[in-house]
Amino acid sequence: MAGGEPMVDSKTAALEMEIPCQYGDADVKFDFWTNSLTVDVRYCLAKQGHNFDSCQLLQRVSNPLNFSIPTTVDELRVRIEVTNIDGDSIALIDNLHYNGQICELIDEATEHSLVSFNGDSSSVPSLITGEPSTDPTVQKFFEEDSTTSEDTETTSTFGLEVASMPTDKESAIAANKSLAEWNLAQKPRIDAAKAQSIDLYEKVKKLQEEVTVLKSQLDSISSSKSLDTTSSLMQVAAQEADDDAEALFTQFENGEIPIDLFLKQFKEKKAIAHLRKIKSDRLAALLREQTPYSYAQPTAAPRLAQPGYPTANHMPGISNIPFGSGYSGYPNISQPSAGRHPFF
């Protein structure tokens, strides 16, 4: 708060005032400003020596905020609390006014209003207990006194309004200064967020450029190679993997490598050959589904045999069978040849 009021706890600050005695109800008004929507303001009443157990929340609709204090003949304490304060909160209470009749002030006014009666200054004034005086001088005195009192009240009211104008100006300046300091305190956090946003934008821009380059490469590769070419390359790769496995078997058959090394490498090469052949057969089947009559057209160009694959001259009877549908390319292990272990 603006005046450095004591903190009741870590999130609550308070203003307190004592009322020794009061005739009738009293009104308390004050202006309240804050930069946070979570900050609340409330008032509490308690007798002298008691805790502030009874508190009422004030609605922050418009300034001034006000509440009433009931009549009391005992000493009464009034507290205005500002709650839910955090490190970024700013709260300001200004123009605090108490409008009520304090017993001590009324007693003093009554004491000064006593006039001398029969030489005794402590006697009760005739204005209260006796008949009104008919003396013209006395009547003129009371008329002039009434007029003077009205002028004095008017002048005092105007003077209070004029005197409060500098206070309002100073309060507005203090509030604006507090808000400006708070805004300046947020500058490091805003600069950090701005730098982070710029860094993320640069990363996104770089990733976008990389994606554009990769897409261009993909489009270039896709346009340079057709599905037929890809299928042929996959068939060649499958046959090469199978040939490597057969060459390894030949080395083992000739006793060039031990059985442990042969089993390990042969299993790996056969697995690669099987995977490549499955992928090649699947792609060939997809191509046949897309063009079901392309193989039966008489005007279609004959398919060229790939290097390393069997032809009709070497294996009669399979010239009309598409590659991958009948020929496996692997040695027949159901009937082992002479000198070969039954495992193979």
Tab-separated table of C-alpha atoms in Angstrom:
chain	number	residue	atom	x	y	z
A	1	MET	CA	0.000	0.000	0.000
A	2	ALA	CA	1.074	3.588	-0.522
A	3	GLY	CA	1.762	4.530	3.081
A	4	GLY	CA	3.743	1.451	4.078
A	5	GLU	CA	1.032	0.205	6.372
A	6	PRO	CA	1.797	-2.870	8.520
A	7	MET	CA	1.147	-6.284	7.007
A	8	VAL	CA	-1.287	-8.422	8.978
A	9	ASP	CA	0.094	-11.477	7.190
A	10	SER	CA	2.069	-12.184	4.008
A	11	LYS	CA	-0.875	-11.226	1.763
A	12	THR	CA	-2.855	-8.701	3.859
A	13	ALA	CA	-2.200	-5.056	4.804
A	14	ALA	CA	-4.431	-3.008	7.104
A	15	LEU	CA	-5.328	0.463	8.402
A	16	GLU	CA	-6.746	0.806	11.941
A	17	MET	CA	-8.440	3.616	13.855
A	18	GLU	CA	-9.965	3.817	17.336
A	19	ILE	CA	-13.319	5.409	18.206
A	20	PRO	CA	-13.688	6.047	21.967
A	21	CYS	CA	-17.402	6.922	21.902
A	22	GLN	CA	-19.894	7.755	19.164
A	23	TYR	CA	-23.429	9.201	19.097
A	24	GLY	CA	-25.525	7.724	16.283
A	25	ASP	CA	-24.268	5.895	13.221
A	26	ALA	CA	-21.206	7.125	11.357
A	27	ASP	CA	-20.139	6.815	7.714
A	28	VAL	CA	-16.596	6.093	6.529
A	29	LYS	CA	-15.629	6.856	2.927
A	30	PHE	CA	-12.371	6.394	1.050
A	31	ASP	CA	-10.979	6.002	-2.467
A	32	PHE	CA	-9.293	2.743	-3.459
A	33	TRP	CA	-7.076	1.919	-6.452
A	34	THR	CA	-5.276	-1.283	-7.417
A	35	ASN	CA	-3.686	-2.847	-10.490
A	36	SER	CA	-4.949	-6.375	-9.756
A	37	LEU	CA	-8.400	-7.917	-10.087
A	38	THR	CA	-7.692	-10.458	-7.348
A	39	VAL	CA	-7.067	-7.882	-4.610
A	40	ASP	CA	-10.051	-7.387	-2.248
A	41	VAL	CA	-10.819	-4.750	0.377
A	42	ARG	CA	-12.954	-5.237	3.502
A	43	TYR	CA	-13.685	-3.597	6.853
A	44	CYS	CA	-13.700	-5.150	10.325
A	45	LEU	CA	-15.175	-3.945	13.647
A	46	ALA	CA	-14.129	-5.048	17.129
A	47	LYS	CA	-14.417	-3.776	20.674
A	48	GLN	CA	-11.313	-2.812	22.571
A	49	GLY	CA	-9.422	-5.946	23.628
A	50	HIS	CA	-11.222	-8.225	21.157
A	51	ASN	CA	-10.110	-9.730	17.856
A	52	PHE	CA	-11.384	-8.658	14.457
A	53	ASP	CA	-13.700	-11.618	13.923
A	54	SER	CA	-16.473	-9.737	12.092
A	55	CYS	CA	-15.417	-8.523	8.635
A	56	GLN	CA	-17.451	-7.457	5.608
A	57	LEU	CA	-16.233	-7.436	2.002
A	58	LEU	CA	-16.673	-4.142	0.133
A	59	GLN	CA	-17.853	-4.198	-3.481
A	60	ARG	CA	-15.368	-2.435	-5.749
A	61	VAL	CA	-17.893	-0.848	-8.087
A	62	SER	CA	-16.832	2.797	-8.034
A	63	ASN	CA	-15.077	5.271	-5.747
A	64	PRO	CA	-15.605	6.274	-3.034
A	65	LEU	CA	-16.142	3.040	-1.123
A	66	ASN	CA	-18.143	3.443	2.090
A	67	PHE	CA	-19.442	1.573	5.115
A	68	SER	CA	-21.294	2.419	8.348
A	69	ILE	CA	-20.208	2.222	11.989
A	70	PRO	CA	-23.026	1.662	14.520
A	71	THR	CA	-23.553	3.682	17.697
A	72	THR	CA	-21.182	2.751	20.494
A	73	VAL	CA	-20.495	3.939	24.022
A	74	ASP	CA	-17.461	1.718	24.429
A	75	GLU	CA	-14.154	2.027	22.699
A	76	LEU	CA	-14.416	0.567	19.193
A	77	ARG	CA	-11.672	-0.347	16.755
A	78	VAL	CA	-12.138	-0.146	12.987
A	79	ARG	CA	-9.818	-1.864	10.530
A	80	ILE	CA	-9.695	-1.571	6.720
A	81	GLU	CA	-7.936	-4.617	5.241
A	82	VAL	CA	-6.537	-5.160	1.733
A	83	THR	CA	-6.233	-8.904	1.038
A	84	ASN	CA	-4.781	-11.213	-1.644
A	85	ILE	CA	-1.683	-9.052	-2.164
A	86	ASP	CA	1.193	-10.598	-4.130
A	87	GLY	CA	4.579	-9.366	-5.272
A	88	ASP	CA	3.185	-7.574	-8.348
A	89	SER	CA	0.151	-6.004	-6.640
A	90	ILE	CA	-0.178	-2.268	-5.988
A	91	ALA	CA	-2.956	-0.939	-3.722
A	92	LEU	CA	-3.680	2.679	-2.738
A	93	ILE	CA	-6.166	4.028	-0.159
A	94	ASP	CA	-6.752	7.785	-0.222
A	95	ASN	CA	-9.235	10.471	0.890
A	96	LEU	CA	-10.275	8.601	4.019
A	97	HIS	CA	-13.170	10.482	5.686
A	98	TYR	CA	-15.006	9.757	8.940
A	99	ASN	CA	-18.456	11.385	9.230
A	100	GLY	CA	-19.810	10.874	12.753
A	101	GLN	CA	-20.266	12.447	16.188
A	102	ILE	CA	-17.539	11.629	18.685
A	103	CYS	CA	-18.724	11.874	22.293
A	104	GLU	CA	-15.671	13.802	23.492
A	105	LEU	CA	-16.113	16.514	20.847
A	106	ILE	CA	-19.786	16.974	21.702
A	107	ASP	CA	-18.966	17.224	25.417
A	108	GLU	CA	-16.387	19.939	24.713
A	109	ALA	CA	-18.875	21.893	22.576
A	110	THR	CA	-21.473	21.712	25.353
A	111	GLU	CA	-18.946	22.860	27.947
A	112	HIS	CA	-17.930	25.932	25.895
A	113	SER	CA	-21.584	26.863	25.273
A	114	LEU	CA	-22.281	27.525	29.002
A	115	VAL	CA	-22.873	31.215	29.861
A	116	SER	CA	-22.721	33.030	33.211
A	117	PHE	CA	-26.022	32.917	35.054
A	118	ASN	CA	-26.395	34.774	38.381
A	119	GLY	CA	-22.639	35.053	38.661
A	120	ASP	CA	-22.130	31.271	38.450
A	121	SER	CA	-20.352	30.116	35.299
A	122	SER	CA	-21.230	26.499	36.003
A	123	SER	CA	-24.971	27.115	35.891
A	124	VAL	CA	-27.139	25.701	33.147
A	125	PRO	CA	-27.652	28.242	30.330
A	126	SER	CA	-31.013	29.937	30.128
A	127	LEU	CA	-31.224	29.038	26.443
A	128	ILE	CA	-31.775	25.430	27.459
A	129	THR	CA	-33.755	25.588	30.733
A	130	GLY	CA	-35.290	29.069	30.943
A	131	GLU	CA	-37.647	31.127	28.835
A	132	PRO	CA	-36.349	32.847	25.710
A	133	SER	CA	-35.068	36.307	26.449
A	134	THR	CA	-37.079	39.245	25.087
A	135	ASP	CA	-34.160	41.663	25.176
A	136	PRO	CA	-33.639	43.078	21.618
A	137	THR	CA	-29.886	43.077	22.123
A	138	VAL	CA	-29.897	39.376	22.992
A	139	GLN	CA	-32.159	38.533	20.040
A	140	LYS	CA	-29.924	40.509	17.657
A	141	PHE	CA	-26.899	38.666	19.035
A	142	PHE	CA	-28.427	35.259	18.296
A	143	GLU	CA	-29.564	36.332	14.787
A	144	GLU	CA	-26.069	37.588	13.904
A	145	ASP	CA	-24.544	34.464	15.399
A	146	SER	CA	-26.813	32.243	13.259
A	147	THR	CA	-25.917	34.125	10.060
A	148	THR	CA	-22.232	34.002	10.904
A	149	SER	CA	-22.455	30.252	11.564
A	150	GLU	CA	-24.052	29.602	8.161
A	151	ASP	CA	-21.396	31.676	6.377
A	152	THR	CA	-18.679	29.901	8.322
A	153	GLU	CA	-20.063	26.466	7.411
A	154	THR	CA	-20.269	27.418	3.714
A	155	THR	CA	-16.739	28.814	3.744
A	156	SER	CA	-15.429	25.770	5.597
A	157	THR	CA	-17.048	23.378	3.112
A	158	PHE	CA	-15.598	25.273	0.157
A	159	GLY	CA	-12.226	25.408	1.866
A	160	LEU	CA	-12.248	21.636	2.415
A	161	GLU	CA	-13.054	21.031	-1.246
A	162	VAL	CA	-10.265	23.362	-2.382
A	163	ALA	CA	-7.849	21.822	0.107
A	164	SER	CA	-8.656	18.301	-1.106
A	165	MET	CA	-7.799	19.154	-4.724
A	166	PRO	CA	-4.004	19.040	-4.202
A	167	THR	CA	-4.426	15.795	-2.301
A	168	ASP	CA	-6.373	14.242	-5.185
A	169	LYS	CA	-3.718	15.416	-7.621
A	170	GLU	CA	-0.913	13.956	-5.510
A	171	SER	CA	-2.807	10.672	-5.172
A	172	ALA	CA	-3.284	10.445	-8.944
A	173	ILE	CA	0.405	11.205	-9.493
A	174	ALA	CA	1.406	8.541	-6.964
A	175	ALA	CA	-0.898	5.982	-8.583
A	176	ASN	CA	0.460	6.745	-12.066
A	177	LYS	CA	4.024	6.539	-10.773
A	178	SER	CA	3.367	3.158	-9.180
A	179	LEU	CA	1.833	1.804	-12.391
A	180	ALA	CA	4.735	3.159	-14.439
A	181	GLU	CA	7.262	1.485	-12.132
A	182	TRP	CA	5.361	-1.772	-12.378
A	183	ASN	CA	5.340	-1.548	-16.184
A	184	LEU	CA	9.088	-0.920	-16.222
A	185	ALA	CA	9.610	-3.909	-13.941
A	186	GLN	CA	7.921	-6.127	-16.551
A	187	LYS	CA	10.351	-5.057	-19.302
A	188	PRO	CA	12.950	-7.861	-18.720
A	189	ARG	CA	10.266	-10.520	-18.880
A	190	ILE	CA	8.786	-9.020	-22.054
A	191	ASP	CA	12.247	-8.778	-23.672
A	192	ALA	CA	12.964	-12.429	-22.804
A	193	ALA	CA	9.654	-13.555	-24.305
A	194	LYS	CA	10.334	-11.467	-27.416
A	195	ALA	CA	13.810	-12.998	-27.852
A	196	GLN	CA	12.380	-16.492	-27.406
A	197	SER	CA	9.723	-15.803	-30.040
A	198	ILE	CA	12.359	-14.565	-32.509
A	199	ASP	CA	14.510	-17.658	-31.871
A	200	LEU	CA	11.570	-19.994	-32.429
A	201	TYR	CA	10.652	-18.144	-35.628
A	202	GLU	CA	14.202	-18.585	-36.975
A	203	LYS	CA	14.120	-22.311	-36.173
A	204	VAL	CA	10.742	-22.726	-37.885
A	205	LYS	CA	12.002	-20.840	-40.929
A	206	LYS	CA	15.110	-23.068	-41.118
A	207	LEU	CA	13.030	-26.245	-40.812
A	208	GLN	CA	10.706	-24.995	-43.530
A	209	GLU	CA	13.650	-24.484	-45.885
A	210	GLU	CA	14.949	-28.002	-45.139
A	211	VAL	CA	11.517	-29.495	-45.821
A	212	THR	CA	11.328	-27.592	-49.111
A	213	VAL	CA	14.738	-28.953	-50.212
A	214	LEU	CA	13.841	-32.524	-49.241
A	215	LYS	CA	10.526	-32.278	-51.073
A	216	SER	CA	12.308	-31.049	-54.196
A	217	GLN	CA	14.709	-33.998	-54.003
A	218	LEU	CA	11.822	-36.411	-53.540
A	219	ASP	CA	9.962	-34.954	-56.511
A	220	SER	CA	13.120	-35.188	-58.622
A	221	ILE	CA	13.708	-38.833	-57.693
A	222	SER	CA	10.049	-39.724	-58.208
A	223	SER	CA	9.995	-38.158	-61.653
A	224	SER	CA	13.245	-39.861	-62.765
A	225	LYS	CA	12.228	-43.392	-61.747
A	226	SER	CA	9.022	-45.171	-62.706
A	227	LEU	CA	7.404	-48.042	-60.829
A	228	ASP	CA	8.502	-50.522	-63.505
A	229	THR	CA	12.115	-49.458	-63.104
A	230	THR	CA	11.868	-49.717	-59.335
A	231	SER	CA	10.365	-53.205	-59.619
A	232	SER	CA	13.200	-54.348	-61.881
A	233	LEU	CA	15.825	-52.963	-59.502
A	234	MET	CA	14.189	-54.730	-56.562
A	235	GLN	CA	14.213	-58.046	-58.469
A	236	VAL	CA	17.907	-57.593	-59.261
A	237	ALA	CA	18.681	-56.830	-55.604
A	238	ALA	CA	16.759	-59.926	-54.457
A	239	GLN	CA	18.653	-62.129	-56.925
A	240	GLU	CA	22.000	-60.648	-55.856
A	241	ALA	CA	21.244	-61.388	-52.182
A	242	ASP	CA	20.320	-64.973	-53.066
A	243	ASP	CA	23.495	-65.356	-55.157
A	244	ASP	CA	25.573	-64.181	-52.185
A	245	ALA	CA	23.947	-66.852	-50.005
A	246	GLU	CA	24.638	-69.542	-52.631
A	247	ALA	CA	28.256	-68.398	-52.953
A	248	LEU	CA	28.644	-68.691	-49.196
A	249	PHE	CA	27.198	-72.202	-49.334
A	250	THR	CA	29.688	-73.131	-52.052
A	251	GLN	CA	32.548	-71.930	-49.852
A	252	PHE	CA	31.272	-74.045	-46.967
A	253	GLU	CA	30.811	-77.029	-49.266
A	254	ASN	CA	34.421	-76.695	-50.359
A	255	GLY	CA	35.545	-76.492	-46.723
A	256	GLU	CA	36.763	-72.897	-46.971
A	257	ILE	CA	34.832	-71.620	-43.894
A	258	PRO	CA	33.907	-73.303	-40.596
A	259	ILE	CA	30.351	-74.364	-39.871
A	260	ASP	CA	29.738	-71.794	-37.083
A	261	LEU	CA	30.622	-68.859	-39.312
A	262	PHE	CA	28.685	-70.386	-42.189
A	263	LEU	CA	25.496	-70.836	-40.151
A	264	LYS	CA	25.602	-67.253	-38.898
A	265	GLN	CA	26.317	-65.588	-42.248
A	266	PHE	CA	24.127	-67.900	-44.319
A	267	LYS	CA	21.111	-67.271	-42.089
A	268	GLU	CA	21.573	-63.486	-42.353
A	269	LYS	CA	22.017	-63.499	-46.149
A	270	LYS	CA	19.026	-65.796	-46.680
A	271	ALA	CA	16.864	-63.543	-44.492
A	272	ILE	CA	17.865	-60.505	-46.575
A	273	ALA	CA	17.172	-62.411	-49.797
A	274	HIS	CA	13.727	-63.515	-48.591
A	275	LEU	CA	12.747	-59.978	-47.515
A	276	ARG	CA	13.860	-58.482	-50.830
A	277	LYS	CA	12.013	-61.152	-52.796
A	278	ILE	CA	8.789	-60.629	-50.811
A	279	LYS	CA	8.928	-56.874	-51.433
A	280	SER	CA	9.736	-57.410	-55.108
A	281	ASP	CA	6.844	-59.869	-55.575
A	282	ARG	CA	4.455	-57.530	-53.792
A	283	LEU	CA	5.384	-54.582	-56.009
A	284	ALA	CA	5.051	-56.736	-59.140
A	285	ALA	CA	1.587	-57.856	-58.000
A	286	LEU	CA	0.523	-54.228	-57.449
A	287	LEU	CA	1.725	-53.319	-60.935
A	288	ARG	CA	-0.265	-56.203	-62.427
A	289	GLU	CA	-3.384	-55.066	-60.558
A	290	GLN	CA	-3.010	-51.525	-61.912
A	291	THR	CA	-2.530	-52.712	-65.541
A	292	PRO	CA	-4.281	-56.119	-65.774
A	293	TYR	CA	-4.149	-56.327	-69.588
A	294	SER	CA	-0.719	-54.862	-70.211
A	295	TYR	CA	0.897	-58.306	-70.424
A	296	ALA	CA	-1.631	-59.677	-72.910
A	297	GLN	CA	-1.431	-56.841	-75.466
A	298	PRO	CA	0.335	-58.001	-78.673
A	299	THR	CA	1.777	-54.546	-79.329
A	300	ALA	CA	3.493	-54.319	-75.951
A	301	ALA	CA	7.285	-54.372	-76.023
A	302	PRO	CA	8.789	-57.630	-74.744
A	303	ARG	CA	10.258	-57.480	-71.237
A	304	LEU	CA	14.026	-57.635	-71.246
A	305	ALA	CA	15.643	-60.261	-69.070
A	306	GLN	CA	17.645	-58.863	-66.164
A	307	PRO	CA	21.254	-59.983	-65.716
A	308	GLY	CA	21.625	-62.893	-63.395
A	309	TYR	CA	18.037	-64.176	-63.803
A	310	PRO	CA	17.188	-67.485	-65.553
A	311	THR	CA	15.789	-67.348	-69.111
A	312	ALA	CA	13.791	-69.759	-71.246
A	313	ASN	CA	16.956	-71.131	-72.859
A	314	HIS	CA	18.403	-72.210	-69.523
A	315	MET	CA	15.179	-73.344	-67.837
A	316	PRO	CA	12.667	-74.624	-70.401
A	317	GLY	CA	9.029	-74.584	-69.402
A	318	ILE	CA	8.975	-71.365	-67.400
A	319	SER	CA	9.189	-68.840	-70.237
A	320	ASN	CA	5.471	-67.999	-69.915
A	321	ILE	CA	5.547	-67.644	-66.097
A	322	PRO	CA	6.113	-64.057	-64.797
A	323	PHE	CA	9.129	-63.646	-62.619
A	324	GLY	CA	8.381	-64.093	-58.929
A	325	SER	CA	5.265	-66.219	-59.335
A	326	GLY	CA	6.845	-69.652	-59.764
A	327	TYR	CA	10.586	-69.607	-59.663
A	328	SER	CA	12.018	-69.227	-56.206
A	329	GLY	CA	15.665	-68.904	-57.143
A	330	TYR	CA	16.752	-71.023	-54.179
A	331	PRO	CA	18.288	-74.511	-54.126
A	332	ASN	CA	15.924	-77.412	-53.550
A	333	ILE	CA	16.691	-78.643	-50.041
A	334	SER	CA	13.974	-81.308	-49.908
A	335	GLN	CA	16.241	-83.788	-51.717
A	336	PRO	CA	19.870	-83.267	-50.675
A	337	SER	CA	22.448	-83.992	-53.315
A	338	ALA	CA	25.366	-86.286	-52.797
A	339	GLY	CA	27.927	-84.898	-50.407
A	340	ARG	CA	25.519	-82.251	-48.921
A	341	HIS	CA	24.231	-82.264	-45.382
A	342	PRO	CA	20.432	-82.888	-45.095
A	343	PHE	CA	20.082	-79.559	-43.230
A	344	PHE	CA	20.717	-77.709	-46.490
